[in-house]
Tab-separated table of C-alpha atoms in Angstrom:
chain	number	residue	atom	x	y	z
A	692	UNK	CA	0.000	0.000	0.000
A	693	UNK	CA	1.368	3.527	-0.687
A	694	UNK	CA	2.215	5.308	2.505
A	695	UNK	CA	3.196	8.523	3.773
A	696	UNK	CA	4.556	9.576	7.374
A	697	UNK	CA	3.967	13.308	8.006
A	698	UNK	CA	6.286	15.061	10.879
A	699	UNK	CA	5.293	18.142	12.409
A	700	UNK	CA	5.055	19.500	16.259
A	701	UNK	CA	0.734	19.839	15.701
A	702	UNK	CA	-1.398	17.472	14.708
A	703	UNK	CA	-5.578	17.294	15.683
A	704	UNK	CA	-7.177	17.518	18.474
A	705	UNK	CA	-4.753	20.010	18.940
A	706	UNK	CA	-6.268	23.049	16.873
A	707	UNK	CA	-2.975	24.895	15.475
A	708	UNK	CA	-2.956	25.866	11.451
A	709	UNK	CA	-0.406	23.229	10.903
A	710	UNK	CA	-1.743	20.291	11.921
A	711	UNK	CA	-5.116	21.463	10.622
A	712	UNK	CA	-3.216	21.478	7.108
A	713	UNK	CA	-1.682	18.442	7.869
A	714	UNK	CA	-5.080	16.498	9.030
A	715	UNK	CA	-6.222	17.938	6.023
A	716	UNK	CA	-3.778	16.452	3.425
A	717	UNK	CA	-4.023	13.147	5.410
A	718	UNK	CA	-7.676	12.959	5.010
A	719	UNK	CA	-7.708	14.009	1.372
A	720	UNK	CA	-4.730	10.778	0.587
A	721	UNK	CA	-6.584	8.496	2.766
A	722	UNK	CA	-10.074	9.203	1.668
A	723	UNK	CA	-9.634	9.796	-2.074
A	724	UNK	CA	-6.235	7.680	-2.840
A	725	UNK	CA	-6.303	4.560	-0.289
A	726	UNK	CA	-3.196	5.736	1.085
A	727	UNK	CA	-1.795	5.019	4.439
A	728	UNK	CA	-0.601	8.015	6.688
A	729	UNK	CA	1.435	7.800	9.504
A	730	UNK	CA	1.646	11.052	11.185
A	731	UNK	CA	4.585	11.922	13.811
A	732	UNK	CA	3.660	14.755	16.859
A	733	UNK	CA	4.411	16.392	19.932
A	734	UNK	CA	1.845	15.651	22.587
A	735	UNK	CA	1.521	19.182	23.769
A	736	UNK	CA	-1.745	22.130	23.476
A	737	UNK	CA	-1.199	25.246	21.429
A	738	UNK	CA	-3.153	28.236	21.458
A	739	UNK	CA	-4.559	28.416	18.550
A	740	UNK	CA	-8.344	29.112	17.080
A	741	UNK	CA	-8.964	26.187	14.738
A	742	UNK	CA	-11.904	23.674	14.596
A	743	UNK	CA	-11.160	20.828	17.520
A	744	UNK	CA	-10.954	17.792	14.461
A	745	UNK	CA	-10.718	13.890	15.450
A	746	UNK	CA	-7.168	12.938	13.881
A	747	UNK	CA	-7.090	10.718	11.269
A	748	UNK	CA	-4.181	8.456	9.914
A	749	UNK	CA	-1.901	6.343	12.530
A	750	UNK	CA	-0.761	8.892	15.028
A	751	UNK	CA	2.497	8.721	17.151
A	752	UNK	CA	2.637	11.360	19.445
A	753	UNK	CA	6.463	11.969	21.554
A	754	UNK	CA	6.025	14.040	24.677
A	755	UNK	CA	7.521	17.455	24.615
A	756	UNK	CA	10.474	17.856	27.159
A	757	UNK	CA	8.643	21.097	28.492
A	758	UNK	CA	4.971	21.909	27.977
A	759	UNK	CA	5.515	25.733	29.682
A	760	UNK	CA	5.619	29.503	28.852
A	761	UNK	CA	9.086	30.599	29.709
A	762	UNK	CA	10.809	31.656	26.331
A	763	UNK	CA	13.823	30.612	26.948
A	764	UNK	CA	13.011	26.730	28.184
A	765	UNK	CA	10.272	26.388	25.188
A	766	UNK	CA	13.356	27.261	22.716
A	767	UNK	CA	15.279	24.660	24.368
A	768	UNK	CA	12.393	22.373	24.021
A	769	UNK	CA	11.256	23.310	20.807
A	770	UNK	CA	15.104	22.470	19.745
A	771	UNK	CA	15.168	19.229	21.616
A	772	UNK	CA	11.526	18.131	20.266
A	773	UNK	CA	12.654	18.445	16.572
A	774	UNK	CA	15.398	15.743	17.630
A	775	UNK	CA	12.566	13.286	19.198
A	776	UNK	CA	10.689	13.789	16.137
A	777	UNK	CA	13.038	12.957	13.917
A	778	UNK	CA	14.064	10.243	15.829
A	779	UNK	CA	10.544	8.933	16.392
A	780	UNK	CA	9.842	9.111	12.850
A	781	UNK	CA	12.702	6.894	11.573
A	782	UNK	CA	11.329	4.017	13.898
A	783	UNK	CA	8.087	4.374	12.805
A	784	UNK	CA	8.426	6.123	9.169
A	785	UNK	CA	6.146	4.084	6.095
A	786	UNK	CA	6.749	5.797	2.618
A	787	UNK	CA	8.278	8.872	2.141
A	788	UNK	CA	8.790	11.289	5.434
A	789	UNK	CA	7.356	14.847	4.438
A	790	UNK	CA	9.141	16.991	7.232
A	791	UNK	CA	7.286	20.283	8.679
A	792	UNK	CA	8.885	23.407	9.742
A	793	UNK	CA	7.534	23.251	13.786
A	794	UNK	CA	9.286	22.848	16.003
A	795	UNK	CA	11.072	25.915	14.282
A	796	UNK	CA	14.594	23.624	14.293
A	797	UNK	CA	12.958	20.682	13.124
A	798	UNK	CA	14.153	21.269	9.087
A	799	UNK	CA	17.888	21.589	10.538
A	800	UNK	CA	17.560	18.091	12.547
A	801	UNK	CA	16.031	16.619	8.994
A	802	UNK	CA	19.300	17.835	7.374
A	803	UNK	CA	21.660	16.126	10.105
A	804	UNK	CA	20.007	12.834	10.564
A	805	UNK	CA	18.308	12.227	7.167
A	806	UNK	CA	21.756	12.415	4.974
A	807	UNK	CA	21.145	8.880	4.146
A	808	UNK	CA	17.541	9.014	4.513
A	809	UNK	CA	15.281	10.944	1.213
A	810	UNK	CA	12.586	13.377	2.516
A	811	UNK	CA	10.362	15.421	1.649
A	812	UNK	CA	9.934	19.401	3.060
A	813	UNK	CA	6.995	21.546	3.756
A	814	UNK	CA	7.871	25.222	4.287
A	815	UNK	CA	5.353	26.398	6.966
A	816	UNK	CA	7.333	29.671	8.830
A	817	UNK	CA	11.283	29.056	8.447
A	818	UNK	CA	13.698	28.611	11.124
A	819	UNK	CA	16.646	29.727	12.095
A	820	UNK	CA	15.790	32.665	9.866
A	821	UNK	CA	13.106	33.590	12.025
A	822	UNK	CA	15.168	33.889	14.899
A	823	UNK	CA	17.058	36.950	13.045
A	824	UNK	CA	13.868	38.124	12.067
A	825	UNK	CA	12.825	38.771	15.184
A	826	UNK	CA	15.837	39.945	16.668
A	827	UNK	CA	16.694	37.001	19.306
A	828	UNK	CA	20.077	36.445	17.295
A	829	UNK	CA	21.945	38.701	14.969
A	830	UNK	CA	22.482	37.232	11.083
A	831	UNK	CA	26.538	37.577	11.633
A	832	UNK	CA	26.458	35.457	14.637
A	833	UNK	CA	28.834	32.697	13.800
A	834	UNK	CA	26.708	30.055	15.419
A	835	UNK	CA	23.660	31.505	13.858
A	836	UNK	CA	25.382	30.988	10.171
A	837	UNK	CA	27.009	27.692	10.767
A	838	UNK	CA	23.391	26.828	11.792
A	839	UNK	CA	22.233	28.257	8.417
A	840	UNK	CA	24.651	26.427	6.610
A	841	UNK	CA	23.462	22.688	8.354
A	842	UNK	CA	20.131	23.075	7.917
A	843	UNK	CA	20.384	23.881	4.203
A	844	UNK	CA	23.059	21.440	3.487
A	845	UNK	CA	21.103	18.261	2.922
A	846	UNK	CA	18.268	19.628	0.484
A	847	UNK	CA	15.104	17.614	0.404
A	848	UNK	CA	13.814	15.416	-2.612
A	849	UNK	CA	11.092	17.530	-2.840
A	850	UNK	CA	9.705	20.964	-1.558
A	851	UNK	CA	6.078	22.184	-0.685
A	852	UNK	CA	6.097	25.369	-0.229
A	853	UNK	CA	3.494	27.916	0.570
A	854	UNK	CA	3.088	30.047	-2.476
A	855	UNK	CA	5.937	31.060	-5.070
A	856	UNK	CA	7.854	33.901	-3.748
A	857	UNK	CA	8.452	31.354	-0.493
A	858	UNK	CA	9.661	28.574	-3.035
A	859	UNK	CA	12.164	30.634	-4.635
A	860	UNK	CA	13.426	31.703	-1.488
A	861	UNK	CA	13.829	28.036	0.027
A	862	UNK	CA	15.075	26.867	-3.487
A	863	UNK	CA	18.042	29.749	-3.290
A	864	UNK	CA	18.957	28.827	0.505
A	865	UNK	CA	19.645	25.659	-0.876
A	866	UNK	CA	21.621	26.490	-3.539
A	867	UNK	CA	19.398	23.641	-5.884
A	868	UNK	CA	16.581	23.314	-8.666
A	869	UNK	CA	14.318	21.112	-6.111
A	870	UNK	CA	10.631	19.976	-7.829
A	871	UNK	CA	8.099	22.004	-5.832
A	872	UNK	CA	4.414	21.513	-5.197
A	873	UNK	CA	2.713	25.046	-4.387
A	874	UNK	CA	0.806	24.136	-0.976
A	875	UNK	CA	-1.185	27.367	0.414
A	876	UNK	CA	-1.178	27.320	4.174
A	877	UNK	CA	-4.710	28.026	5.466
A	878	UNK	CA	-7.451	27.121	2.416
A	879	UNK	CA	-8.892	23.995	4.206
A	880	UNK	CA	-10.997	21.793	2.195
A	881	UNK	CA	-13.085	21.104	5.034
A	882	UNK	CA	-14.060	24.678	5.878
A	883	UNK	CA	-17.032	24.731	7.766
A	884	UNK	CA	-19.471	28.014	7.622
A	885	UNK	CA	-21.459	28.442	11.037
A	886	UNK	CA	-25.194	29.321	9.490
A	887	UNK	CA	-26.359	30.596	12.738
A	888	UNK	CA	-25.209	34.491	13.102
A	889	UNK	CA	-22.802	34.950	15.822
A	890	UNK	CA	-23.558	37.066	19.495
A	891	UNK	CA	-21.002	39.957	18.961
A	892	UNK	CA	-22.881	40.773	15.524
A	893	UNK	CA	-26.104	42.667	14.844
A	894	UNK	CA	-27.585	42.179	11.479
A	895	UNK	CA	-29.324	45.118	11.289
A	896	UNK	CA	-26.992	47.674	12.568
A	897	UNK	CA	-25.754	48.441	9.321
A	898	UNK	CA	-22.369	48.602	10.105
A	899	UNK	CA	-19.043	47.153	8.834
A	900	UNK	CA	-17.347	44.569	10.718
A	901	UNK	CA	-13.591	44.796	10.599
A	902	UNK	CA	-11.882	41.718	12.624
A	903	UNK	CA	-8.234	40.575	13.313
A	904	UNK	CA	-8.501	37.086	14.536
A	905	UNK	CA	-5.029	35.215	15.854
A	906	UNK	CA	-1.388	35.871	16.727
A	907	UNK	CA	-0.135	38.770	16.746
A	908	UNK	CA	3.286	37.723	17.609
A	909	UNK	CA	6.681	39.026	16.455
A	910	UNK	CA	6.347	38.794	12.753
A	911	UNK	CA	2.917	40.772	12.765
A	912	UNK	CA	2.649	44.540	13.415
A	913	UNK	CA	1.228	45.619	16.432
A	914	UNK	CA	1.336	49.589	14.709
A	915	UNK	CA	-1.228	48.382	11.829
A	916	UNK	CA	-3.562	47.921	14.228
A	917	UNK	CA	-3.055	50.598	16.590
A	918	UNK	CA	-3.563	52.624	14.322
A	919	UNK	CA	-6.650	50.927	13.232
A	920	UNK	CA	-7.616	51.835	16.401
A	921	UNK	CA	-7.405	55.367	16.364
A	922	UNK	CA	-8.949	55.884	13.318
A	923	UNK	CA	-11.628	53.614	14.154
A	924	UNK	CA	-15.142	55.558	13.453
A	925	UNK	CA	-17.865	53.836	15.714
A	926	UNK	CA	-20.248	55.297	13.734
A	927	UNK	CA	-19.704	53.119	10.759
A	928	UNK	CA	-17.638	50.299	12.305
A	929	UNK	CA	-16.895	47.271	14.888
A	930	UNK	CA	-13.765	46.314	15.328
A	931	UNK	CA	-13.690	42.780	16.400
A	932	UNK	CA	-10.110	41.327	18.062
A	933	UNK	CA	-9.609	38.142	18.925
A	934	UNK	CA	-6.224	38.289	19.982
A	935	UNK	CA	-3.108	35.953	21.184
A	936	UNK	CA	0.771	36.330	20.884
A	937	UNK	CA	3.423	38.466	22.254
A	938	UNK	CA	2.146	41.711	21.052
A	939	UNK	CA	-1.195	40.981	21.886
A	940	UNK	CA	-1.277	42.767	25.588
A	941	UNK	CA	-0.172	46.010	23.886
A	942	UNK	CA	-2.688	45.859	21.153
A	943	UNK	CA	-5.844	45.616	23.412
A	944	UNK	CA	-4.559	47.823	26.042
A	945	UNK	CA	-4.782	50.329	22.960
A	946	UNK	CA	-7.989	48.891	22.733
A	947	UNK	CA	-9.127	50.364	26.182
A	948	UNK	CA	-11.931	52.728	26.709
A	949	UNK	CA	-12.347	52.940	22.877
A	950	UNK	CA	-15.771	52.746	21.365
A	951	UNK	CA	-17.079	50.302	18.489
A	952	UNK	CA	-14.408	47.453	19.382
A	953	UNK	CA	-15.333	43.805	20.380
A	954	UNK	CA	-12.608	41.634	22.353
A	955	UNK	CA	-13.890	38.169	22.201
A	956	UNK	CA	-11.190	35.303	23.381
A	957	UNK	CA	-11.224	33.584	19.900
A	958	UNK	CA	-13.228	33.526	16.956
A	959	UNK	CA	-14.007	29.883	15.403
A	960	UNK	CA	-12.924	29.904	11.550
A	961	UNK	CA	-16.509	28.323	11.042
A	962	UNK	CA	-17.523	31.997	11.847
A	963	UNK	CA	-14.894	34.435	10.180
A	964	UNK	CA	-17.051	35.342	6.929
A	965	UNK	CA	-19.478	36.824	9.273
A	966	UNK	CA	-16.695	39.557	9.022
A	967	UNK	CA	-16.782	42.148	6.375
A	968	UNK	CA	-13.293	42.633	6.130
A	969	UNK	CA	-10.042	40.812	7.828
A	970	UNK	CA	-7.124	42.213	8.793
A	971	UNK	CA	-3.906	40.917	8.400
A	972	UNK	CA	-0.213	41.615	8.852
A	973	UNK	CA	3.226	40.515	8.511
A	974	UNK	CA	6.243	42.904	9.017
A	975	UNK	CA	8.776	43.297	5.730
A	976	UNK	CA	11.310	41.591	7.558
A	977	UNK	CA	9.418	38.355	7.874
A	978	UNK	CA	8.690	38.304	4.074
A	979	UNK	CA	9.077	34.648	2.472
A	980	UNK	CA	9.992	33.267	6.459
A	981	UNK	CA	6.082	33.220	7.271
A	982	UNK	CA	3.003	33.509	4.990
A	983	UNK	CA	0.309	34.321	7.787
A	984	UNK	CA	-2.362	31.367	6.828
A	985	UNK	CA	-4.895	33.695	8.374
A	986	UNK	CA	-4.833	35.769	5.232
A	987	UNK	CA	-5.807	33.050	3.247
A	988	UNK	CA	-8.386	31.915	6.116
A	989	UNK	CA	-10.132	34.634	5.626
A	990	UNK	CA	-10.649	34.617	1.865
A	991	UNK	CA	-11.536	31.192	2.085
A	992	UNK	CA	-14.658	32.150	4.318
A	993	UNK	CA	-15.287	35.011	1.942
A	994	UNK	CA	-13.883	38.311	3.041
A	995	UNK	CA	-11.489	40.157	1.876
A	996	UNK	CA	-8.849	41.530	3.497
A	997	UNK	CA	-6.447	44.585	4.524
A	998	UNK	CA	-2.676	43.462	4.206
A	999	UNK	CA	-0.444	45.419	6.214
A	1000	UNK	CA	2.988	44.029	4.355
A	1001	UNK	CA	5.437	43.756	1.898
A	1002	UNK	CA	3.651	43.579	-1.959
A	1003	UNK	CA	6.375	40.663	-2.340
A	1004	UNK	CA	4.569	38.515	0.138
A	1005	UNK	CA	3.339	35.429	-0.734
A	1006	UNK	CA	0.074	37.254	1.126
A	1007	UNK	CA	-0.231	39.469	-1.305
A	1008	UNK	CA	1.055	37.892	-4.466
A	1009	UNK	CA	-1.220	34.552	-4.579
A	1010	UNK	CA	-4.230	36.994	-2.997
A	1011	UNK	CA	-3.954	40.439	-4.346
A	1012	UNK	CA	-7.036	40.734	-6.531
A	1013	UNK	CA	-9.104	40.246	-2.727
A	1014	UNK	CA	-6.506	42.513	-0.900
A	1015	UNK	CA	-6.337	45.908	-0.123
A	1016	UNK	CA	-2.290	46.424	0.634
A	1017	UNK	CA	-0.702	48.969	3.389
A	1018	UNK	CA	2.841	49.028	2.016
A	1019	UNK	CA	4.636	48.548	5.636
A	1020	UNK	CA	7.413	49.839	3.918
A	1021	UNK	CA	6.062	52.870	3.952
A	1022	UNK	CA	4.272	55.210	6.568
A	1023	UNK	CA	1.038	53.240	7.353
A	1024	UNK	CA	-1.150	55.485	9.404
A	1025	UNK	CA	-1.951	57.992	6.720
A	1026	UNK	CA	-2.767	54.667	4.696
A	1027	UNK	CA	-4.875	53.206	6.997
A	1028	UNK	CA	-6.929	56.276	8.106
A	1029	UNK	CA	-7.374	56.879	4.024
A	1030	UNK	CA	-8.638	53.381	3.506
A	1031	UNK	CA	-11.080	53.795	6.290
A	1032	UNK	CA	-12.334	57.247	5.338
A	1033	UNK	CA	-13.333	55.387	1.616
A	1034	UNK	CA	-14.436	52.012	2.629
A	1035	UNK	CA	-18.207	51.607	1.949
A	1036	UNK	CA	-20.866	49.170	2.540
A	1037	UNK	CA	-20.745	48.585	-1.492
A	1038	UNK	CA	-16.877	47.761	-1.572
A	1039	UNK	CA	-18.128	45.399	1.460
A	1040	UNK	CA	-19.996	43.357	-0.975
A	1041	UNK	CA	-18.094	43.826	-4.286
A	1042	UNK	CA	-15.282	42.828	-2.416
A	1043	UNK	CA	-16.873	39.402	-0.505
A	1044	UNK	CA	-18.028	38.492	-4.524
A	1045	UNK	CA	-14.366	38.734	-5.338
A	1046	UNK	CA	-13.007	36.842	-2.512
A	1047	UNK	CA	-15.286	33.936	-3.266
A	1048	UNK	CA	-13.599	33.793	-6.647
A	1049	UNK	CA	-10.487	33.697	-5.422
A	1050	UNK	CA	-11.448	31.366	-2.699
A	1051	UNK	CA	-12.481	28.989	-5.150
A	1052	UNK	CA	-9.190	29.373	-7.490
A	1053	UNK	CA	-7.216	28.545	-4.042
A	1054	UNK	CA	-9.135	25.648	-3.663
A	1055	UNK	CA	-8.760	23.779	-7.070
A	1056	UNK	CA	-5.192	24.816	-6.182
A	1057	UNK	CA	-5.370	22.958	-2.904
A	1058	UNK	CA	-7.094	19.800	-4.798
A	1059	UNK	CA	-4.479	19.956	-7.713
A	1060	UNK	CA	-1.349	19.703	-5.059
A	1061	UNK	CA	-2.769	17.498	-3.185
A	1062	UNK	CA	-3.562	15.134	-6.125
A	1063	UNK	CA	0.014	15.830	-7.051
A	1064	UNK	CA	1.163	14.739	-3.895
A	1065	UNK	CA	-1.024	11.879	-4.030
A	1066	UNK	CA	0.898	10.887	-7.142
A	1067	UNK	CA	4.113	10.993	-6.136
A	1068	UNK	CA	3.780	9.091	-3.019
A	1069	UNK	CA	2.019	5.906	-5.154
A	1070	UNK	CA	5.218	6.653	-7.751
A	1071	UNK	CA	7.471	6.155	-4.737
A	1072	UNK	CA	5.594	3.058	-3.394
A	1073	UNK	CA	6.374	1.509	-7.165
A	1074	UNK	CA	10.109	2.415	-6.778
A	1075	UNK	CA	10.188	0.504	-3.541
């Protein structure tokens, strides 16, 4: 039988974006291709606002040296996990292993222990890269580069990647022509729409409901949305945050005492198109290391959304006909208070009619890598 053993630090119940894409490639090669799925995990919770899913495929799950919040321990951990996973997975691996990017040092343990072992990569945020990004490490550090140069000196037999400016970058680390499946992070096939209309919206109000649900952690920009809030007109908006990550104190102390804003703990993505328009962010530095999957989230359910970013981003360039861009290259408060001056209840709509189209171009995206993936694991179960 043609198998495939997925490794990555989420997998269901646990409700992180990840695993979610993960369950949902193993569902799509179990259900429509027969094949068998063996997926590799750390048994730990994340906080993230997914759909709690029953996992499918044979799980393995290898408990996480620390399950706590100190930063410093959980990079430890996360650095020592990637090892247990990769161990884990050669004991139990079927078919090709297709290696994920969490825990963020899992790629450079793939590249150590897999030198005589073919895998397969899928670029979710990169790591060590993001380290730099974010300022814990600078780019000249000499154990920073040496860690560079070991995780991209054993490339992978193939890449999935999550849109095209991301695969070139990968592809140039490397130094290689690698075949690459395009692989958007965040269009779920299974993408559940909640028909019953949520408590923190009214109907009839008339208003426009702007929402930023998820982390807003150190590649996202806490300043988009500050200044969101300022120019916030009650009188013609809610503001709905559902907030979590390390900026995400700052942001809805901002918040405070301001009229026409919502703070709900989390917003289920079976309810995000019952938001007019989604905001989203990534800061310039982080282009091609993370491609938030909440941008594509929310064009799945049907809105369109505000990218605060870089026009290189994968956000921007797989989305843009549904996106309204705030160059974060540039000033952004003059942007932002322009683009909320203009909005109107029209754009609203023209703009949800667009985003379905491109929702349903990501999805026959989605179904065509996935297919293609489905291929080339029965073409490696031949070779065997």
């Amino acid at each position: 039988m043609p198998s495939l053993t997925i490794v990555n630090r989420h997998y269901p119940p646990n409700p992180g974006i990840t695993g979610e894409s993960a369950w949902d490639l193993a569902r799509y090669l179990i259900e429509q291709h027969g094949i068998d799925v063996v997926v590799v995990h750390i048994e730990r919770t994340y906080d993230g606002g997914g759909a709690i899913r029953q996992p499918v495929g044979e799980t393995h799950g290898v408990k996480t040296v620390y399950a706590g919040k100190n930063g410093l321990l959980k990079l430890i951990a996360g650095l020592l996990d990637g090892f247990l996973l990769i161990r884990q997975a050669l004991k139990v691996r079927r078919g090709p292993l297709l290696i994920m990017t969490s825990p963020p040092m899992l790629p450079f343990w793939a590249s150590l222990l897999l030198r005589r072992t073919p895998y397969w990569l899928w670029s979710m945020d990169l790591f060590p890269e993001g380290f730099a990004a974010e300022g814990k490490v600078s780019p000249t550090n000499p154990l920073y580069r040496w860690v560079i140069r070991q995780t991209y000196r054993n490339a992978p037999r193939q890449l999935i990647a999550l849109g095209p400016r991301q695969a070139e970058h990968v592809r140039q680390q490397y130094g290689k022509a690698i075949p690459t499946t395009i692989l958007p992070c965040g269009v779920l096939m299974h993408q559940e729409r909640d028909p019953v209309c949520p408590p923190w919206r009214d109907p009839t109000d008339g208003l426009i409901y702007l929402g930023y649900a998820g982390n807003v952690g150190q590649a996202h920009s806490a300043e988009f949305l500050e200044s969101v809030i300022r120019h916030l007109d009650p009188t013609r908006f809610r503001l709905i945050l559902a907030l979590y990550g390390t900026k995400a104190a700052a942001v809805l102390r901002a918040s405070e005492g301001k009229a026409g804003i919502i703070r709900l703990a989390n917003i289920p993505r079976s309810q995000l198109h019952y938001l007019d328009v989604q905001l989203v962010s990534l800061l310039p530095e982080w282009t091609h290391i993370a491609v938030p999957s909440k941008a594509l989230s929310a064009v799945g359910s049907g809105s369109p959304v505000l990218f605060c970013g870089s026009p290189d981003s994968d956000s921007y360039v797989l989305l843009q006909q549904a996106v309204q861009l705030i160059d974060a290259r540039q000033p952004i408060d003059t942007a932002v208070a322009a683009y909320l001056a203009s909005l109107t209840p029209a754009q609203v709509t023209a703009g949800r009619q667009v985003a379905e189209q491109v929702a349903a171009g990501l999805q026959q995206q989605v179904r065509t890598a996935c297919a293609e993936l489905a291929a080339l694991v029965s073409e490696e179960a031949h070779q065997s």
